[in-house]
Short mmCIF file of C-alpha atoms in Angstrom, two decimals:
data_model
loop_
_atom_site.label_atom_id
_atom_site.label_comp_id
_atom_site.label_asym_id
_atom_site.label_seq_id
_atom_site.Cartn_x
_atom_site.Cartn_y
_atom_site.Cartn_z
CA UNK A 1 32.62 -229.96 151.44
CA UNK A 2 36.08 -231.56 151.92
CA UNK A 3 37.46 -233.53 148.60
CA UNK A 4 38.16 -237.06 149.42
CA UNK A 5 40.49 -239.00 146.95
CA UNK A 6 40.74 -242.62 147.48
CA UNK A 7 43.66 -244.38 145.94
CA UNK A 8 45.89 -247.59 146.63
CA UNK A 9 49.81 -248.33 146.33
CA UNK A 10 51.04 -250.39 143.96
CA UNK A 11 51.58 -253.97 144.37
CA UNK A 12 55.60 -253.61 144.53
CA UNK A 13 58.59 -255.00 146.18
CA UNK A 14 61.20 -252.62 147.86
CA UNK A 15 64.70 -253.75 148.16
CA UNK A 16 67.97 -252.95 150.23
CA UNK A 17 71.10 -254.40 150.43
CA UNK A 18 70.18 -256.79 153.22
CA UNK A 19 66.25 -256.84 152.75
CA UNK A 20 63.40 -257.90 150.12
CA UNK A 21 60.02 -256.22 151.45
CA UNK A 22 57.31 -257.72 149.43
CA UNK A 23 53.28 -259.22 149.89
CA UNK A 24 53.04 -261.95 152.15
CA UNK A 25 52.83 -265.45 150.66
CA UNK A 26 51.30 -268.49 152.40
CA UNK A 27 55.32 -270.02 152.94
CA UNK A 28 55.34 -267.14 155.45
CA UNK A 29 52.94 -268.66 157.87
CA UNK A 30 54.99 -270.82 160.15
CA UNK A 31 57.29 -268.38 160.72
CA UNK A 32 54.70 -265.56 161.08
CA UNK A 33 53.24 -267.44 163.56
CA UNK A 34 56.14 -267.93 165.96
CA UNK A 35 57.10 -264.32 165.22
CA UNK A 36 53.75 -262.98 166.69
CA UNK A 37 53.81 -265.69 169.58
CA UNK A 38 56.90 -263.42 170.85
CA UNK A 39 56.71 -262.35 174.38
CA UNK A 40 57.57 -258.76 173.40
CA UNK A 41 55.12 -258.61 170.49
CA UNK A 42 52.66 -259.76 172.98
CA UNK A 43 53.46 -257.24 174.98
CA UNK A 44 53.28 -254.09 172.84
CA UNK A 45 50.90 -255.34 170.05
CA UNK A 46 47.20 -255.73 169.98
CA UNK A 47 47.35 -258.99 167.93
CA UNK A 48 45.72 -262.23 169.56
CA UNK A 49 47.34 -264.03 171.80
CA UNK A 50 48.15 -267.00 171.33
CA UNK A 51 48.58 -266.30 167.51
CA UNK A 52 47.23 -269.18 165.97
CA UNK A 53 47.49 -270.43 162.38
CA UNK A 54 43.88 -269.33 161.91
CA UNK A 55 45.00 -266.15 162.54
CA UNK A 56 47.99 -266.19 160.56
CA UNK A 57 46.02 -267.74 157.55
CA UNK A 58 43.57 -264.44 157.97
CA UNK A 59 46.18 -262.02 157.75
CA UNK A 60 48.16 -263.85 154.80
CA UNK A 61 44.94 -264.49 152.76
CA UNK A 62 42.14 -261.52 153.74
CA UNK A 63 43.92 -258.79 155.91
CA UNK A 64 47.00 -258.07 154.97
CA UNK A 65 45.88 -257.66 150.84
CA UNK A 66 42.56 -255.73 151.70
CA UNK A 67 45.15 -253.33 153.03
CA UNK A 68 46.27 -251.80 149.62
CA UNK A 69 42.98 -252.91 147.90
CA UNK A 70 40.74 -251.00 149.94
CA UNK A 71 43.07 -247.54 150.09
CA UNK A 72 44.21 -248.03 153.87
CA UNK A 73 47.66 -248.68 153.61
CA UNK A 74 50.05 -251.64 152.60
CA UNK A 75 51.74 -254.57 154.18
CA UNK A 76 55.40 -256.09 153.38
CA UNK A 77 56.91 -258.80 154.75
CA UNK A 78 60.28 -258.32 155.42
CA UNK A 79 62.77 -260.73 154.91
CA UNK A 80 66.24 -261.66 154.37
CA UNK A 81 67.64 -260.76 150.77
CA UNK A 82 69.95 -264.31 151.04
CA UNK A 83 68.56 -266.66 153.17
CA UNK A 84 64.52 -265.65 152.39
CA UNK A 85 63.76 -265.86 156.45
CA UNK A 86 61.34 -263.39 157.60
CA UNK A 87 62.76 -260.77 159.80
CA UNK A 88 59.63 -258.85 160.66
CA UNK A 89 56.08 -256.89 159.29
CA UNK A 90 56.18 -253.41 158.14
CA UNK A 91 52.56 -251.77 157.73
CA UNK A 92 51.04 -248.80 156.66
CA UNK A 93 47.94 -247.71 157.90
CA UNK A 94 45.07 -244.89 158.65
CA UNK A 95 46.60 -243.59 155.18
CA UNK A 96 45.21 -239.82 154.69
CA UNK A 97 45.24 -239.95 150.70
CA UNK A 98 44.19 -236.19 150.72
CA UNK A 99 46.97 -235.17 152.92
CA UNK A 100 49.21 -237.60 151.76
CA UNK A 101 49.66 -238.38 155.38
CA UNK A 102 49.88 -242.14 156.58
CA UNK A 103 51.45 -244.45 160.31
CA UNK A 104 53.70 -246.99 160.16
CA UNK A 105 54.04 -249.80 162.55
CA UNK A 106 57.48 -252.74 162.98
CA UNK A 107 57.20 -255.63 164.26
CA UNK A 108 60.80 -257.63 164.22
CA UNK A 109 61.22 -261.58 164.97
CA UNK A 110 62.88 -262.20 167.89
CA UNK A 111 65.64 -263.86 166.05
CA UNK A 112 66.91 -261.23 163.91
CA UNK A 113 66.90 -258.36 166.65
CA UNK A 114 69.64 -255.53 167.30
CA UNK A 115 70.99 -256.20 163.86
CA UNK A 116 69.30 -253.02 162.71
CA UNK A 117 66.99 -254.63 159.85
CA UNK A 118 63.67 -252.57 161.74
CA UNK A 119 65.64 -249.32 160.70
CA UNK A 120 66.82 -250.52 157.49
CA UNK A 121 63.29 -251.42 156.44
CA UNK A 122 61.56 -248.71 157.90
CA UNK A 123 64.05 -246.71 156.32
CA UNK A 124 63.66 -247.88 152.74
CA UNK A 125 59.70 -247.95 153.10
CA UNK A 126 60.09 -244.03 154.10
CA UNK A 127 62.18 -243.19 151.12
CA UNK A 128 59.73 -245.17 149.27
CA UNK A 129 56.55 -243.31 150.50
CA UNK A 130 58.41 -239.69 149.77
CA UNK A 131 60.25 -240.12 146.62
CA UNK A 132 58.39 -242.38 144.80
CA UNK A 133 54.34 -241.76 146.13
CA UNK A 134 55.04 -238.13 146.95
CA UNK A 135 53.68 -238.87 150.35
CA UNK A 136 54.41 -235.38 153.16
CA UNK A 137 54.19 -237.34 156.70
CA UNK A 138 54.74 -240.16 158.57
CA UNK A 139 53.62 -241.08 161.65
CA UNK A 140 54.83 -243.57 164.35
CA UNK A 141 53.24 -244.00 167.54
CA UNK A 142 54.95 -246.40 170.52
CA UNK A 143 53.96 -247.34 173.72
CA UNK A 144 56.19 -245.49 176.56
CA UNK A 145 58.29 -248.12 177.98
CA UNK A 146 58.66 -249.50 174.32
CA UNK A 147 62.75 -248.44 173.68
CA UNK A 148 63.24 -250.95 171.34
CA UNK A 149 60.68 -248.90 168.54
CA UNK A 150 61.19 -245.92 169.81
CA UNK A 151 65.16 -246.23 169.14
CA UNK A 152 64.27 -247.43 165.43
CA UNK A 153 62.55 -243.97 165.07
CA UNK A 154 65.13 -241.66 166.56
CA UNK A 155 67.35 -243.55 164.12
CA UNK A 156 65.28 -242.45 161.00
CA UNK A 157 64.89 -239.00 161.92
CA UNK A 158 61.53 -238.95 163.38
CA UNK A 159 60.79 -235.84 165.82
CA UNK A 160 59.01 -236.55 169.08
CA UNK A 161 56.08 -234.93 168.49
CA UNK A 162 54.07 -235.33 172.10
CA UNK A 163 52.39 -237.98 174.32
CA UNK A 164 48.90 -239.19 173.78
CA UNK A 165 47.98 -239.75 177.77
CA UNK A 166 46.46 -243.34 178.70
CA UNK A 167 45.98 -244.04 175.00
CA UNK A 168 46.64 -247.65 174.57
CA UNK A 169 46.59 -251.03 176.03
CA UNK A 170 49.60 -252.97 176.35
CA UNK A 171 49.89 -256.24 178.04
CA UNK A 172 51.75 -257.84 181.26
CA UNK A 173 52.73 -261.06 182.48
CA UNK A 174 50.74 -262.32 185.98
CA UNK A 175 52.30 -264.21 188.27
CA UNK A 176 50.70 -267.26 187.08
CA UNK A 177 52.31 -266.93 184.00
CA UNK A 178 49.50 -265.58 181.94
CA UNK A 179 48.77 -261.85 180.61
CA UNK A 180 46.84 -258.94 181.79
CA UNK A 181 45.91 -255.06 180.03
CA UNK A 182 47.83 -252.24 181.22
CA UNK A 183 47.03 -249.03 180.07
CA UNK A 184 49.97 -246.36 178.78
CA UNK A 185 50.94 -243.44 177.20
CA UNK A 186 51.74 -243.30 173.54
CA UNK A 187 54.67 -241.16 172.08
CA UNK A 188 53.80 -239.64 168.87
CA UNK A 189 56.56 -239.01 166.39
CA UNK A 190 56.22 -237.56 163.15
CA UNK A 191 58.73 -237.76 159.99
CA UNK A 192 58.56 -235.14 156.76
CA UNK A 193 61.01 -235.75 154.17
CA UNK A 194 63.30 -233.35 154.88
CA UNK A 195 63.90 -235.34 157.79
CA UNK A 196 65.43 -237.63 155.77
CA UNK A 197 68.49 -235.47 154.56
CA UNK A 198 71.52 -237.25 155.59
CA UNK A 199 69.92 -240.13 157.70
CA UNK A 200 70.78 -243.09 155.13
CA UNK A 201 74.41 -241.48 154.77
CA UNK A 202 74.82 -241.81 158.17
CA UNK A 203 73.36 -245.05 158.58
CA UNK A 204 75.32 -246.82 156.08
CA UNK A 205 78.88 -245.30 157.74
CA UNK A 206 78.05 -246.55 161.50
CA UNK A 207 76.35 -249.69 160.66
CA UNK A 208 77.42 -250.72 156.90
CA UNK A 209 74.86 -251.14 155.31
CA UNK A 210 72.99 -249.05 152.44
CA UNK A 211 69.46 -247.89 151.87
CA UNK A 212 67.63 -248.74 149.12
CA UNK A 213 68.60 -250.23 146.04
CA UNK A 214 65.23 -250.48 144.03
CA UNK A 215 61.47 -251.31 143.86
CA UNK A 216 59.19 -252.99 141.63
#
């Protein structure tokens, strides 16, 4: 019989020079709202749509902590180191404790896009997960037409691992204005630490900025 060890991730904070990841906090609802009310978080997300503050009370309050409490993952919000705003969600889930395996899924406001803060805080939660938890994979999977997240993992190093056919829903806007399911391919890409060798060097010389600085 297999050995199955269930564990949880601390309660911490991870910082950059740019970024404070950390739990969410009931401030963060407005803002989470309007975030997930996006047209391109609609699109490639399975959250509800519209995103109401019922929702965004769930998440805040029940979801988002039973993540780390029950041993499936963890879930930061991201958000500016100066101003406090939050830039997006980073969360860990379907976390393999026995192969020290676990998936990570962005979502970035629409506000603070193509300033590279999705790579910068994917970045620093990777470095986290394999220097600090002694973690061995991580695993990204994005819809097909989804460049945007599939741009943030080429940045980190991820290798395109293969294509999981048909394999998840995404949504379209009707003519009337409204939103349908599509169905679509998902691209599977897979990061190891050595991956990492070099990728934060590089970062910080073609877009100035650093990875991490601490956690706590």
């Amino acid at each position: 019989m297999e050995l199955c060890m269930t564990t949880t991730f601390p309660d911490v904070s991870i910082s950059t020079e740019r970024l404070v990841l950390r739990p969410f906090e009931r401030a963060d609802i407005p803002a989470h709202i309007e975030m997930m009310n996006d047209e391109l978080v609609t699109a490639w997300t399975s959250v509800p749509h519209p995103y109401t503050r019922r929702d965004a009370e769930e998440w805040v309050s029940r979801i988002a902590p039973a993540e780390r409490e029950k041993g499936r993952g963890i879930a930061f919000a991201v958000t500016e180191f100066l101003t406090q705003r939050l830039v997006g969600v980073i969360r860990l889930r379907n976390t393999n404790w026995h192969a020290l395996a676990t998936e990570a899924a962005y979502v970035t406001a629409p506000w603070a896009r193509g300033e590279g803060y999705a790579t910068e805080s994917v970045l620093a939660v990777a470095q986290w997960l394999f220097r600090d938890q002694k973690f061995e994979r991580i695993e990204l999977r994005t819809a097909a037409d989804n460049t945007a997240s599939q741009q943030v993992a080429q940045k980190i190093g991820c290798i395109s691992e293969g294509v999981l056919r048909n394999a998840w829903i995404a949504r379209t806007r009707t003519e009337d204005g409204g939103w349908t399911d599509i169905r679509t391919d998902l691209i599977v890409w897979g990061l190891l630490p050595e991956d990492l060798e070099g990728v934060a060097e590089q970062l910080a010389d073609t877009s100035g900025y650093a990875s991490y600085t601490d956690w706590r």
